Coordinates of C-alpha atoms and ligand atoms in Angstrom, one line a residue:
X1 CA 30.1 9.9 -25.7
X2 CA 31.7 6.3 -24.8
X3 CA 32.6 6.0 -20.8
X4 CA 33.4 3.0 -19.4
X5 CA 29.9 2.4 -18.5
X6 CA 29.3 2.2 -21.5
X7 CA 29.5 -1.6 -22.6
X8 CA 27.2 -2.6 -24.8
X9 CA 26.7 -6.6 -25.7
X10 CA 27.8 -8.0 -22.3
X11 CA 25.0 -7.2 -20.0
X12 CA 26.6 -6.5 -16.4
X13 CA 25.5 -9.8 -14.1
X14 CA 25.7 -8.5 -10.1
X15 CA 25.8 -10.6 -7.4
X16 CA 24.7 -9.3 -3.9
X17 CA 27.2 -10.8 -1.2
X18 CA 27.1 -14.5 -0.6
X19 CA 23.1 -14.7 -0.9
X20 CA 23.4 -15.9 -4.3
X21 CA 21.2 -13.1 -5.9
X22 CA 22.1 -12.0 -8.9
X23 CA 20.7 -9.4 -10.4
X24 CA 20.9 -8.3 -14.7
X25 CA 20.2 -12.2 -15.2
X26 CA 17.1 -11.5 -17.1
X27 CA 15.5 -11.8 -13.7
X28 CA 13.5 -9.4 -11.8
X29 CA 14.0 -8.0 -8.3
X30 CA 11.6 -7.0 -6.0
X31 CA 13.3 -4.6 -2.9
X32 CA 10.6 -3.5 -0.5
X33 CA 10.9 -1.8 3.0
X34 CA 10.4 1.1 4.8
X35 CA 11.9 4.8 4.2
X36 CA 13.6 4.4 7.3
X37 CA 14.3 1.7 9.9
X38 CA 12.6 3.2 12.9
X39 CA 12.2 0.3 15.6
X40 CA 14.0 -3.5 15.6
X41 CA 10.7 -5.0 15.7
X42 CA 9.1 -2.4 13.2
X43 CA 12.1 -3.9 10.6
X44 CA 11.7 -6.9 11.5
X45 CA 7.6 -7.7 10.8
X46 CA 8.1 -5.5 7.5
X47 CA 10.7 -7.8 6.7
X48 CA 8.8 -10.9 7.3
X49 CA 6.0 -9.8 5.6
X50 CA 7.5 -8.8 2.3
X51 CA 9.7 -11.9 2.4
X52 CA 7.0 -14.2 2.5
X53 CA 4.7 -11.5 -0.3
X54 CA 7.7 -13.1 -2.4
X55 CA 10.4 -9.5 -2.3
X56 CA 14.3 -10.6 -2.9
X57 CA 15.8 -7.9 -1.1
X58 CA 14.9 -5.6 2.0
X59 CA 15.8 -1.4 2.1
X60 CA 15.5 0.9 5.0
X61 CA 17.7 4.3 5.5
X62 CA 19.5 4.7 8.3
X63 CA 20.9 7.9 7.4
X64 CA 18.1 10.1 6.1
X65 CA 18.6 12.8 3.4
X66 CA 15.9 15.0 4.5
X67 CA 15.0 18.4 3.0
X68 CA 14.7 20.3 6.3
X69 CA 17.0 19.3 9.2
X70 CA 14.5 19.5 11.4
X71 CA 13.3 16.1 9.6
X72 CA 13.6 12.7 11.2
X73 CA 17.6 12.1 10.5
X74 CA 17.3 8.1 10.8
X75 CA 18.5 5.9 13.5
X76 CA 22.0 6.1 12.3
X77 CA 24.3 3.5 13.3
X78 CA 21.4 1.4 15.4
X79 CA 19.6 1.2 12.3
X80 CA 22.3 -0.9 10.6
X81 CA 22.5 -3.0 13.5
X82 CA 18.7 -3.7 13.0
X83 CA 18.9 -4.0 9.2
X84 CA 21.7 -7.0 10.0
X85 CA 19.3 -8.8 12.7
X86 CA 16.5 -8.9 10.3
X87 CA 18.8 -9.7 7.4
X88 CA 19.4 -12.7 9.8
X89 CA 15.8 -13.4 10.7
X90 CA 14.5 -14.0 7.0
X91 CA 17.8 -14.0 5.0
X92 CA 16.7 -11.1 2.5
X93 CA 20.0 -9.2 1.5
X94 CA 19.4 -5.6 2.5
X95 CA 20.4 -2.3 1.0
X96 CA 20.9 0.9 2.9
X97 CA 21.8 4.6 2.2
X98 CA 25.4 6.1 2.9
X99 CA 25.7 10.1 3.2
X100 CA 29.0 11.0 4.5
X101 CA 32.0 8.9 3.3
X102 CA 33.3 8.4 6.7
X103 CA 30.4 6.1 7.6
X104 CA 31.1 3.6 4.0
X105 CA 33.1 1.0 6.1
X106 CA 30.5 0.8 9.1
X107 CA 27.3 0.5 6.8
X108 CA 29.5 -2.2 4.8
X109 CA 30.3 -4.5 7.5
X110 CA 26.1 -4.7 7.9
X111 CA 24.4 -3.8 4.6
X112 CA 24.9 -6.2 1.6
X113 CA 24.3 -3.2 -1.2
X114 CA 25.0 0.3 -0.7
X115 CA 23.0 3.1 -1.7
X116 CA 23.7 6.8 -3.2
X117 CA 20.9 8.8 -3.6
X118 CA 19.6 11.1 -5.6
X119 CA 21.3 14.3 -3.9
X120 CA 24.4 12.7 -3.8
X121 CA 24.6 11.3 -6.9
X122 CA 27.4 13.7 -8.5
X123 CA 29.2 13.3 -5.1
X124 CA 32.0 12.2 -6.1
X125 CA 34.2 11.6 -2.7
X126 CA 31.4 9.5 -1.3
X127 CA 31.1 7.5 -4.6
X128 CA 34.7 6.7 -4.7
X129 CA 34.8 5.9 -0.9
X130 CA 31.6 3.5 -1.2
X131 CA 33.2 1.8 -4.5
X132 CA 36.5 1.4 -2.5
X133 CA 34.4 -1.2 0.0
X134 CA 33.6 -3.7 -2.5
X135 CA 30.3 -3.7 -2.0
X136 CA 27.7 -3.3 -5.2
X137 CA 26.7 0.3 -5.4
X138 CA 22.4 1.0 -6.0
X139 CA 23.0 4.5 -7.5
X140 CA 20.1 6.9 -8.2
X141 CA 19.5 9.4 -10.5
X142 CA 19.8 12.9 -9.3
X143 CA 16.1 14.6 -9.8
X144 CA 17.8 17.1 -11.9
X145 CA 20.6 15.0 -13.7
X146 CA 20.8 13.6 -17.5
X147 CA 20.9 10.1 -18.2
X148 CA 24.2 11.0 -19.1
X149 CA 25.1 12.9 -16.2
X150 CA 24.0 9.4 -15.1
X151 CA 26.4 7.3 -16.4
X152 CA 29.3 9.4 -15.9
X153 CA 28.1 9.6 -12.0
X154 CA 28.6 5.5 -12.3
X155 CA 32.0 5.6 -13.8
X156 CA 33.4 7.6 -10.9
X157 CA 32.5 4.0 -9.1
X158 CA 34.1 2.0 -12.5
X159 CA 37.4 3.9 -12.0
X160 CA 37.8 2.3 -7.9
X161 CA 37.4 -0.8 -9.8
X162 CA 34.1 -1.9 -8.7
X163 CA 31.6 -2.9 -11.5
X164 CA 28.8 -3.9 -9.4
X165 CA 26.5 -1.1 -10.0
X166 CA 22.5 -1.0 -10.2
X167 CA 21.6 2.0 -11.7
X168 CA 18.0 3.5 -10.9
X169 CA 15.4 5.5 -12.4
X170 CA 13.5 7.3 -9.9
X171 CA 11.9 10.4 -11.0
X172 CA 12.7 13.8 -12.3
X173 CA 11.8 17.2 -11.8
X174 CA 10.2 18.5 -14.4
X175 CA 7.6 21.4 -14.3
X176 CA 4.3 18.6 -13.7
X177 CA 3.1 19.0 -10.1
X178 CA 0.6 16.5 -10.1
X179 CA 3.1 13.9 -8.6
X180 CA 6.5 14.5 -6.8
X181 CA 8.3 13.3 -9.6
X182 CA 8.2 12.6 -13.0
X183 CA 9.0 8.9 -13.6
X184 CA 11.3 9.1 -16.5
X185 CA 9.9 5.4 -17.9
X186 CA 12.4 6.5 -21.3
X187 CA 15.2 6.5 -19.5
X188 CA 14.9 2.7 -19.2
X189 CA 15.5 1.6 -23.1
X190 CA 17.8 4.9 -23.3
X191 CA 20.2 2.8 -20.6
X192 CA 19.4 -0.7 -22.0
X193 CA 21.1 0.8 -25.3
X194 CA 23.9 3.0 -23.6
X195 CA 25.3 0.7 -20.8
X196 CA 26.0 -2.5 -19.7
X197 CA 24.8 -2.1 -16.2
X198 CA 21.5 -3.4 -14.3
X199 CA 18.9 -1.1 -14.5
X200 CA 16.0 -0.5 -11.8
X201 CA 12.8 1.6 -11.3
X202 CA 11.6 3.4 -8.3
X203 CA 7.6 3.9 -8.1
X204 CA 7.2 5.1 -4.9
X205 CA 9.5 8.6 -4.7
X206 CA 8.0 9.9 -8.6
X207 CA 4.4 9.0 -7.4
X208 CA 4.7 10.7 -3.5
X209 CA 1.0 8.4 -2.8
X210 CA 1.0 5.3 -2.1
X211 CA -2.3 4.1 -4.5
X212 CA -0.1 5.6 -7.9
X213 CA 3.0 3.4 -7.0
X214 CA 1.5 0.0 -8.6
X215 CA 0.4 1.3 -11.2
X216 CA 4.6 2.9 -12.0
X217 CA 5.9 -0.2 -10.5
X218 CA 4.0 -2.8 -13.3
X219 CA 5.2 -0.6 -16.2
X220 CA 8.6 -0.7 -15.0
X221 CA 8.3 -4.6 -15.3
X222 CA 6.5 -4.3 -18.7
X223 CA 9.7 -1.5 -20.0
X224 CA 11.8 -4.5 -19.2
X225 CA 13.6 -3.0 -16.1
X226 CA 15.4 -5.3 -13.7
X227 CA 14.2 -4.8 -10.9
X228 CA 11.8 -2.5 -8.7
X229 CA 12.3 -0.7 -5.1
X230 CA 9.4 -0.1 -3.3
X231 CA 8.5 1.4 0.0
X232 CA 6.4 -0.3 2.3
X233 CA 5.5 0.3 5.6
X234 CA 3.4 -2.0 8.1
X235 CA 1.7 1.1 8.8
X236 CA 2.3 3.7 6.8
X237 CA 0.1 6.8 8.5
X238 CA 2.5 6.6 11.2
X239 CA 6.0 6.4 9.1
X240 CA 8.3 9.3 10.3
X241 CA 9.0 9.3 6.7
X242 CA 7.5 9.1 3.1
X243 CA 4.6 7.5 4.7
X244 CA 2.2 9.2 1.7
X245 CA 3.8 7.1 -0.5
X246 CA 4.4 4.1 1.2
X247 CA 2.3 0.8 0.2
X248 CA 1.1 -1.4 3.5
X249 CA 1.8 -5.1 3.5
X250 CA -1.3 -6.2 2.0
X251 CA -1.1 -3.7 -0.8
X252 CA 2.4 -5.1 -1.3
X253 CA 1.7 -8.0 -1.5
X254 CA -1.2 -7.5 -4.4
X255 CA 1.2 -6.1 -5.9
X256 CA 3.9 -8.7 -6.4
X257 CA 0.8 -10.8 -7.7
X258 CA 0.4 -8.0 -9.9
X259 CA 3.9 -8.5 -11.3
X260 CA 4.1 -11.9 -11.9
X261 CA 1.5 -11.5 -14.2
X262 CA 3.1 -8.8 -16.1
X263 CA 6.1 -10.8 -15.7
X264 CA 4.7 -13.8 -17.3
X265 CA 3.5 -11.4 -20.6
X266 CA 7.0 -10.5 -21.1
X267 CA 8.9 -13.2 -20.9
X268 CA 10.6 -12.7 -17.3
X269 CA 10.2 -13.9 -14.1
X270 CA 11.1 -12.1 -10.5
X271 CA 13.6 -13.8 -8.5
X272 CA 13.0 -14.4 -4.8
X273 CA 14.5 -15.9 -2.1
X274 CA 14.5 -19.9 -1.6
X275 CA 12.5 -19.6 1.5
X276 CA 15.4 -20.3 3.9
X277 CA 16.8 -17.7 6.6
X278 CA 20.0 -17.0 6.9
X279 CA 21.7 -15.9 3.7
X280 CA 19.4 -18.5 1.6
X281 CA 20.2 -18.2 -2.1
X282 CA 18.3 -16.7 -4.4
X283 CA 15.9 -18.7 -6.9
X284 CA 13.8 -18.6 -9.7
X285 CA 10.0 -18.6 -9.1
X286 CA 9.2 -21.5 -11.5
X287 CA 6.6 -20.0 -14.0
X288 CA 4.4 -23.1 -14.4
Ligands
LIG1 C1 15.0 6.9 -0.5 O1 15.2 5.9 -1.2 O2 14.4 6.9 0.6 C2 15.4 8.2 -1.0 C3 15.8 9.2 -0.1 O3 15.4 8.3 -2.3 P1 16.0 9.4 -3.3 O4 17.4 9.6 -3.0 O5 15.7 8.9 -4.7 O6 15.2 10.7 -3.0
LIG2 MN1 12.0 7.7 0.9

């Protein structure tokens, strides 16, 4: 069925604030970062570290969807704060989770993308209220949601008038057990040929440990995603969340050598910040 996401031909470009990223250019994008933000300085050397490894755009929750409430929440509020100062410390756009509509205009004023995840996906008060903030909406797939289901999540976004939508595949429930998730790599040319809008792959949440995420991560390059978001954690056996399936720095960074070589077989090339702090735009790695 046609829905306004639906667009086919005119591939949705989306540019993250005034960084100059833009991502459905035929580009890839690299986000990396912890789960959660747990400490300013934790953010801050995880953010230094996968800036330099070559990412394009830094994550951490502040808000935490957690199974049991007896989970670690997030930080909240102080979380966003920290996001912004290391936003400011190695100009990487970040990208942060919203739960409860009330808190869309606070986590705009810091975070440059906002996030829906996959519980909240067919919420549709919070997507209308984080569409009405002008800021480009990461939206994932709900573990137990069609493709479809999907795209008719994103239109509630399309109707508030904001197109600036990154759609991402990040695992399914189905009745496997050997990983968290199944990584739904079909869904990928599925939504290449049903919508218009950017589409990018989560390893880390289908795999649940850390050593299957590059492995998920490079096919999502060779499908021809957009982009990848990847946890990683400076050190990831003490992470007060997802730390199984968290990748360390170094392991990170193999990894976005990793890429670039898939990258290079396909035809693509990542895009990465130009090096300079402080809302630096984003470039093309030359390929040569
Ligand atoms: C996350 O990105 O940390 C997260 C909670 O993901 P999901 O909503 O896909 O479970
Ligand atoms: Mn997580």
């Amino acid at each position: 069925m046609d829905s306004p996401a639906h667009r086919p031909g005119a591939r949705r470009r989306v540019a993250i604030g005034d960084t100059g990223a833009v991502v459905g250019d035929g580009s890839f994008l690299v986000i990396a970062g912890p789960c959660s933000v747990e400490s300013v300085d934790g953010i801050g050397r995880i953010a230094e570290s996968i800036a330099a490894s070559g990412a394009g755009m830094l994550r951490g929750g502040a808000w935490k969807p957690r199974t049991s409430p007896r989970s670690f929440q997030g930080l909240g509020a102080d979380a966003l704060a920290m996001l912004a100062a290391a936003r400011d410390q190695t100009g990487l756009p970040v990208v942060t989770e919203v739960l409860d509509p009330r808190d869309a205009e606070l986590a705009a004023e810091h975070a440059d993308v906002l996030q829906v995840g996959a519980r909240n996906m067919s919420n549709g008060a919070l997507l209308r209220e984080l569409a009405r903030t002008g800021r480009p909406i990461l939206l994932k797939r709900g573990f137990g949601s069609t493709i479809q289901e999907l795209l008719d999540a994103a239109d509630y976004i399309l109707a508030e008038g904001n197109e600036d939508i990154l759609l991402v595949e990040r695992g399914i429930r189905t009745f496997e057990p050997a990983t968290r998730f199944t990584l739904d790599i079909s869904a990928i040319p599925v939504l290449r040929e049903r919508t218009h809008l950017p589409i990018l792959v989560d390893p880390s949440h289908p795999a649940g440990v850390a050593r299957w995420v590059p492995d998920l991560a490079l096919a999502a390059a060779a499908v021809g995603a957009d982009g990848v978001m990847v946890e990683v954690h400076d050190t990831p056996q003490m992470a007060l969340s997802d730390g199984e399936q968290s990748l360390d720095l170094d392991q990170f960074r193999e990894l976005v050598v990793s890429l670039d070589r898939v990258l290079e077989a396909v035809g693509s090339r990542r895009t990465v910040l130009d090096g300079r702090p402080g809302g630096s735009p984003l470039s093309v790695v030359p390929t040569a």
